[in-house]
């Protein structure tokens, strides 16, 4: 099996597990379950759950073991996208190639769908993790990892910096900080969750190093694609960052310099991958992130 097929296999494993994670309810509150599933099952690259599975395997365990953690991080990621698309945030009409949650269900239900996924991620780790045989210590470490990365010291903190710097100058160092929190924190957490699922806590720092570099490469590439790609390829509205006065690697440094940074961060990720058993596959993921078209 080549590395692309392996990535797609893990993506499909995650999709199959995720598709059955949130119930299809016919109860009085069925709309919230419809809204949760609408966004959660909309597809996407599934990079974060794939990283969870990949790092569990890289630490010597069967990737299947990490599926509850993989589903949980995708729930967190999806909730963040639902909220990010709201009129009070990025005001986007398109996500993953179809109308955003608030365009389909209204703003109120979209907010609640995001909130519900945020909570359901914890339920998934605890309940499905117990069924999978994880120890209480392991589950607590997983919860702490995921919710620290997605909270005020991670993803949410980055979103705050982003909102507060619209149409304002920002230094390069602060832009890196913004990206390391808003995008990078959850990617680092995905790598760490794979190690936690394998109960290889000794590999966490090495996973963080890889995830940090990959997260930065991912965000710089995103900034580049926002300039050179299309709505059809990206599955979302492109060019909005520049139109809304948001600083990116491209606006701060130029397109060519941004490409140089993307390559530099990719090389750092490849170097960090050498500490793991399946280093060549982890290297491939770095190059995939660099060369992606959407």
CSV table of C-alpha atoms in Angstrom, one decimal:
chain,number,residue,atom,x,y,z
A,1,UNK,CA,0.0,0.0,0.0
A,2,UNK,CA,1.4,3.4,-0.9
A,3,UNK,CA,1.2,6.3,1.5
A,4,UNK,CA,-1.6,8.1,-0.3
A,5,UNK,CA,-3.7,4.9,-0.1
A,6,UNK,CA,-2.8,4.6,3.6
A,7,UNK,CA,-3.9,8.2,4.3
A,8,UNK,CA,-7.2,7.5,2.4
A,9,UNK,CA,-7.7,4.3,4.3
A,10,UNK,CA,-7.4,6.1,7.6
A,11,UNK,CA,-9.6,8.9,6.4
A,12,UNK,CA,-12.3,6.3,5.4
A,13,UNK,CA,-11.9,4.5,8.8
A,14,UNK,CA,-12.5,7.8,10.5
A,15,UNK,CA,-15.4,8.8,8.3
A,16,UNK,CA,-17.2,5.4,8.9
A,17,UNK,CA,-16.7,5.8,12.7
A,18,UNK,CA,-17.7,9.5,12.7
A,19,UNK,CA,-20.9,8.8,10.6
A,20,UNK,CA,-22.3,6.7,13.3
A,21,UNK,CA,-21.1,8.7,16.3
A,22,UNK,CA,-23.9,11.2,16.6
A,23,UNK,CA,-27.4,9.6,16.7
A,24,UNK,CA,-30.1,10.2,14.2
A,25,UNK,CA,-32.9,11.2,16.6
A,26,UNK,CA,-36.6,11.6,16.0
A,27,UNK,CA,-37.2,13.1,19.4
A,28,UNK,CA,-38.5,16.6,20.1
A,29,UNK,CA,-35.0,18.0,19.9
A,30,UNK,CA,-34.2,16.2,16.6
A,31,UNK,CA,-33.2,19.4,14.8
A,32,UNK,CA,-30.0,19.7,16.9
A,33,UNK,CA,-28.9,16.1,15.8
A,34,UNK,CA,-29.7,17.0,12.2
A,35,UNK,CA,-27.6,20.1,12.4
A,36,UNK,CA,-24.7,18.3,14.1
A,37,UNK,CA,-24.7,15.5,11.5
A,38,UNK,CA,-25.1,18.0,8.6
A,39,UNK,CA,-21.7,19.6,9.4
A,40,UNK,CA,-19.9,16.6,10.9
A,41,UNK,CA,-20.7,14.3,8.0
A,42,UNK,CA,-20.0,16.8,5.3
A,43,UNK,CA,-16.6,15.3,4.4
A,44,UNK,CA,-13.4,17.2,4.3
A,45,UNK,CA,-9.8,16.0,4.4
A,46,UNK,CA,-10.1,14.5,7.9
A,47,UNK,CA,-6.5,15.5,8.5
A,48,UNK,CA,-6.8,15.7,12.3
A,49,UNK,CA,-8.5,12.3,12.8
A,50,UNK,CA,-6.0,10.8,10.3
A,51,UNK,CA,-3.1,12.2,12.4
A,52,UNK,CA,-4.6,10.6,15.6
A,53,UNK,CA,-4.7,7.2,13.9
A,54,UNK,CA,-1.3,7.6,12.2
A,55,UNK,CA,0.5,8.5,15.5
A,56,UNK,CA,-1.2,5.7,17.4
A,57,UNK,CA,0.2,3.3,14.8
A,58,UNK,CA,3.6,5.1,14.8
A,59,UNK,CA,3.7,4.3,18.5
A,60,UNK,CA,3.3,0.6,17.9
A,61,UNK,CA,-0.5,0.1,18.4
A,62,UNK,CA,-3.4,-0.7,16.0
A,63,UNK,CA,-4.8,2.5,14.7
A,64,UNK,CA,-8.3,1.2,15.3
A,65,UNK,CA,-7.8,1.7,19.0
A,66,UNK,CA,-7.6,5.5,18.6
A,67,UNK,CA,-10.9,5.9,16.7
A,68,UNK,CA,-12.8,7.4,19.7
A,69,UNK,CA,-10.1,10.1,20.0
A,70,UNK,CA,-10.1,10.6,16.2
A,71,UNK,CA,-13.9,11.2,16.2
A,72,UNK,CA,-13.7,13.5,19.2
A,73,UNK,CA,-11.1,15.9,17.6
A,74,UNK,CA,-13.1,16.1,14.4
A,75,UNK,CA,-16.2,17.1,16.4
A,76,UNK,CA,-14.2,19.9,18.0
A,77,UNK,CA,-12.8,20.9,14.6
A,78,UNK,CA,-16.3,20.9,13.1
A,79,UNK,CA,-17.8,22.9,15.9
A,80,UNK,CA,-15.1,25.5,15.4
A,81,UNK,CA,-15.9,25.7,11.7
A,82,UNK,CA,-19.7,26.2,12.4
A,83,UNK,CA,-18.9,29.0,14.8
A,84,UNK,CA,-16.2,30.5,12.5
A,85,UNK,CA,-18.7,30.7,9.6
A,86,UNK,CA,-21.3,32.7,11.6
A,87,UNK,CA,-22.1,36.3,10.6
A,88,UNK,CA,-20.5,37.6,13.8
A,89,UNK,CA,-17.2,35.9,12.9
A,90,UNK,CA,-16.2,35.3,9.3
A,91,UNK,CA,-19.7,35.4,7.8
A,92,UNK,CA,-19.2,32.6,5.3
A,93,UNK,CA,-21.9,31.0,3.2
A,94,UNK,CA,-19.9,28.0,1.9
A,95,UNK,CA,-18.1,25.3,3.8
A,96,UNK,CA,-16.9,21.9,2.4
A,97,UNK,CA,-18.7,22.7,-0.9
A,98,UNK,CA,-22.1,23.3,0.5
A,99,UNK,CA,-24.1,26.0,2.4
A,100,UNK,CA,-22.9,26.6,5.9
A,101,UNK,CA,-24.8,25.5,9.0
A,102,UNK,CA,-26.4,28.9,9.8
A,103,UNK,CA,-27.6,29.2,6.2
A,104,UNK,CA,-29.4,25.9,6.5
A,105,UNK,CA,-30.6,25.9,10.1
A,106,UNK,CA,-30.4,29.5,11.1
A,107,UNK,CA,-27.9,31.2,13.4
A,108,UNK,CA,-29.4,30.0,16.7
A,109,UNK,CA,-29.4,26.3,15.8
A,110,UNK,CA,-25.9,26.7,14.3
A,111,UNK,CA,-24.6,28.1,17.6
A,112,UNK,CA,-26.2,25.3,19.5
A,113,UNK,CA,-25.0,22.6,17.0
A,114,UNK,CA,-21.4,23.8,17.6
A,115,UNK,CA,-22.0,23.8,21.4
A,116,UNK,CA,-23.5,20.3,21.2
A,117,UNK,CA,-20.5,19.0,19.2
A,118,UNK,CA,-18.1,20.5,21.7
A,119,UNK,CA,-19.9,18.6,24.5
A,120,UNK,CA,-20.3,15.4,22.4
A,121,UNK,CA,-16.6,15.2,21.9
A,122,UNK,CA,-16.1,14.7,25.6
A,123,UNK,CA,-18.9,12.2,25.8
A,124,UNK,CA,-17.3,10.3,22.9
A,125,UNK,CA,-13.9,10.1,24.6
A,126,UNK,CA,-15.4,9.0,27.9
A,127,UNK,CA,-18.1,6.6,26.7
A,128,UNK,CA,-16.5,5.1,23.6
A,129,UNK,CA,-13.1,5.2,25.3
A,130,UNK,CA,-14.4,3.1,28.1
A,131,UNK,CA,-15.9,0.6,25.7
A,132,UNK,CA,-12.5,0.4,23.9
A,133,UNK,CA,-10.8,-0.5,27.2
A,134,UNK,CA,-8.8,2.7,27.9
A,135,UNK,CA,-7.8,3.4,31.5
A,136,UNK,CA,-9.2,6.3,33.4
A,137,UNK,CA,-5.7,7.9,33.4
A,138,UNK,CA,-5.5,7.6,29.6
A,139,UNK,CA,-9.0,9.1,29.2
A,140,UNK,CA,-8.2,12.0,31.5
A,141,UNK,CA,-5.0,12.7,29.6
A,142,UNK,CA,-6.9,12.7,26.3
A,143,UNK,CA,-9.6,15.1,27.6
A,144,UNK,CA,-7.0,17.4,29.0
A,145,UNK,CA,-5.0,17.4,25.7
A,146,UNK,CA,-8.1,18.1,23.6
A,147,UNK,CA,-9.8,20.7,25.7
A,148,UNK,CA,-6.6,22.6,26.4
A,149,UNK,CA,-5.8,22.7,22.7
A,150,UNK,CA,-9.3,23.9,21.8
A,151,UNK,CA,-9.7,26.5,24.6
A,152,UNK,CA,-8.5,29.9,25.6
A,153,UNK,CA,-4.9,28.8,25.6
A,154,UNK,CA,-5.3,27.2,22.1
A,155,UNK,CA,-7.8,27.5,19.3
A,156,UNK,CA,-10.2,29.9,20.9
A,157,UNK,CA,-7.3,32.1,22.0
A,158,UNK,CA,-6.1,32.3,18.4
A,159,UNK,CA,-9.5,33.2,17.2
A,160,UNK,CA,-9.7,36.1,19.6
A,161,UNK,CA,-6.3,37.4,18.4
A,162,UNK,CA,-7.6,37.0,14.8
A,163,UNK,CA,-10.8,39.0,15.5
A,164,UNK,CA,-9.0,41.8,17.4
A,165,UNK,CA,-6.5,42.3,14.6
A,166,UNK,CA,-8.8,42.8,11.7
A,167,UNK,CA,-7.7,45.9,9.7
A,168,UNK,CA,-4.9,46.4,12.2
A,169,UNK,CA,-1.2,45.9,11.9
A,170,UNK,CA,0.3,42.8,13.4
A,171,UNK,CA,3.9,41.7,13.8
A,172,UNK,CA,5.3,38.6,12.1
A,173,UNK,CA,5.9,37.0,15.6
A,174,UNK,CA,2.3,37.7,16.6
A,175,UNK,CA,1.0,36.3,13.4
A,176,UNK,CA,2.9,33.1,14.0
A,177,UNK,CA,1.5,33.1,17.6
A,178,UNK,CA,-2.1,33.5,16.1
A,179,UNK,CA,-1.6,30.6,13.7
A,180,UNK,CA,0.0,28.4,16.3
A,181,UNK,CA,-3.1,28.8,18.4
A,182,UNK,CA,-5.9,29.0,16.0
A,183,UNK,CA,-4.8,26.3,13.6
A,184,UNK,CA,-1.7,24.6,15.1
A,185,UNK,CA,-3.0,23.8,18.6
A,186,UNK,CA,-5.5,21.3,17.3
A,187,UNK,CA,-3.1,19.7,14.8
A,188,UNK,CA,-0.5,19.3,17.6
A,189,UNK,CA,-3.3,17.8,19.8
A,190,UNK,CA,-4.2,15.3,17.1
A,191,UNK,CA,-0.6,14.0,17.0
A,192,UNK,CA,-0.5,13.8,20.8
A,193,UNK,CA,-3.8,12.0,21.0
A,194,UNK,CA,-2.4,9.2,18.9
A,195,UNK,CA,0.5,8.8,21.3
A,196,UNK,CA,-2.0,8.9,24.3
A,197,UNK,CA,-4.2,6.3,22.7
A,198,UNK,CA,-1.0,4.1,22.4
A,199,UNK,CA,-0.1,5.0,26.0
A,200,UNK,CA,3.3,6.2,24.8
A,201,UNK,CA,3.5,9.3,26.9
A,202,UNK,CA,7.2,9.4,26.4
A,203,UNK,CA,6.6,10.3,22.7
A,204,UNK,CA,4.5,13.4,23.4
A,205,UNK,CA,7.2,16.0,23.1
A,206,UNK,CA,8.3,14.5,19.7
A,207,UNK,CA,4.7,14.5,18.5
A,208,UNK,CA,4.3,18.1,19.6
A,209,UNK,CA,7.4,19.1,17.5
A,210,UNK,CA,6.0,17.4,14.4
A,211,UNK,CA,2.5,18.8,15.0
A,212,UNK,CA,3.8,22.3,15.5
A,213,UNK,CA,5.7,22.3,12.2
A,214,UNK,CA,2.9,20.6,10.3
A,215,UNK,CA,0.4,23.1,11.7
A,216,UNK,CA,2.5,26.1,10.6
A,217,UNK,CA,3.0,24.5,7.1
A,218,UNK,CA,-0.8,23.9,6.9
A,219,UNK,CA,-1.7,27.5,7.7
A,220,UNK,CA,0.9,29.1,5.4
A,221,UNK,CA,-0.4,26.8,2.6
A,222,UNK,CA,-3.9,27.9,3.5
A,223,UNK,CA,-2.9,31.5,3.2
A,224,UNK,CA,-1.3,30.8,-0.2
A,225,UNK,CA,-4.4,28.9,-1.5
A,226,UNK,CA,-6.6,31.8,-0.3
A,227,UNK,CA,-4.9,33.9,-3.0
A,228,UNK,CA,-4.3,31.4,-5.9
A,229,UNK,CA,-7.2,28.9,-5.6
A,230,UNK,CA,-10.9,29.0,-6.4
A,231,UNK,CA,-14.1,28.5,-4.4
A,232,UNK,CA,-14.7,25.2,-6.3
A,233,UNK,CA,-11.3,23.8,-5.4
A,234,UNK,CA,-11.4,25.0,-1.8
A,235,UNK,CA,-15.0,24.2,-1.0
A,236,UNK,CA,-15.2,27.6,0.7
A,237,UNK,CA,-15.0,31.3,-0.2
A,238,UNK,CA,-11.5,32.3,-1.1
A,239,UNK,CA,-10.0,35.8,-0.9
A,240,UNK,CA,-12.0,36.8,2.2
A,241,UNK,CA,-9.0,37.3,4.4
A,242,UNK,CA,-7.5,40.0,2.3
A,243,UNK,CA,-11.0,41.6,1.7
A,244,UNK,CA,-11.6,41.7,5.5
A,245,UNK,CA,-8.2,43.2,6.3
A,246,UNK,CA,-6.8,40.0,8.0
A,247,UNK,CA,-3.1,39.6,8.1
A,248,UNK,CA,-1.7,36.5,6.4
A,249,UNK,CA,1.8,35.2,5.5
A,250,UNK,CA,1.1,36.5,2.0
A,251,UNK,CA,-0.1,40.0,2.9
A,252,UNK,CA,2.7,40.4,5.5
A,253,UNK,CA,5.6,38.8,3.5
A,254,UNK,CA,4.6,38.3,-0.2
A,255,UNK,CA,3.5,35.2,-2.0
A,256,UNK,CA,7.0,34.0,-2.8
A,257,UNK,CA,8.2,34.5,0.8
A,258,UNK,CA,5.1,32.6,2.1
A,259,UNK,CA,6.0,29.7,-0.2
A,260,UNK,CA,9.5,29.7,1.3
A,261,UNK,CA,8.1,29.6,4.8
A,262,UNK,CA,5.8,26.7,3.9
A,263,UNK,CA,8.8,24.7,2.6
A,264,UNK,CA,10.8,25.5,5.7
A,265,UNK,CA,8.1,24.4,8.1
A,266,UNK,CA,7.6,21.2,6.0
A,267,UNK,CA,11.2,20.4,6.3
A,268,UNK,CA,11.0,20.9,10.1
A,269,UNK,CA,8.1,18.4,10.2
A,270,UNK,CA,10.0,15.9,8.2
A,271,UNK,CA,12.9,16.2,10.6
A,272,UNK,CA,10.6,15.7,13.6
A,273,UNK,CA,9.1,12.6,11.9
A,274,UNK,CA,12.4,10.7,12.2
A,275,UNK,CA,11.7,9.8,15.8
A,276,UNK,CA,8.7,7.6,14.9
A,277,UNK,CA,8.5,4.1,13.4
A,278,UNK,CA,6.6,5.0,10.2
A,279,UNK,CA,8.7,8.1,9.6
A,280,UNK,CA,8.4,7.9,5.8
A,281,UNK,CA,4.6,7.9,6.0
A,282,UNK,CA,4.7,10.9,8.3
A,283,UNK,CA,7.1,12.6,5.9
A,284,UNK,CA,4.5,12.0,3.1
A,285,UNK,CA,1.8,13.7,5.2
A,286,UNK,CA,4.1,16.8,5.5
A,287,UNK,CA,4.5,16.9,1.7
A,288,UNK,CA,0.8,16.3,1.2
A,289,UNK,CA,0.0,19.3,3.3
A,290,UNK,CA,2.5,21.4,1.4
A,291,UNK,CA,1.3,20.3,-2.1
A,292,UNK,CA,-2.5,20.2,-1.4
A,293,UNK,CA,-4.9,22.1,-3.7
A,294,UNK,CA,-7.7,22.5,-1.2
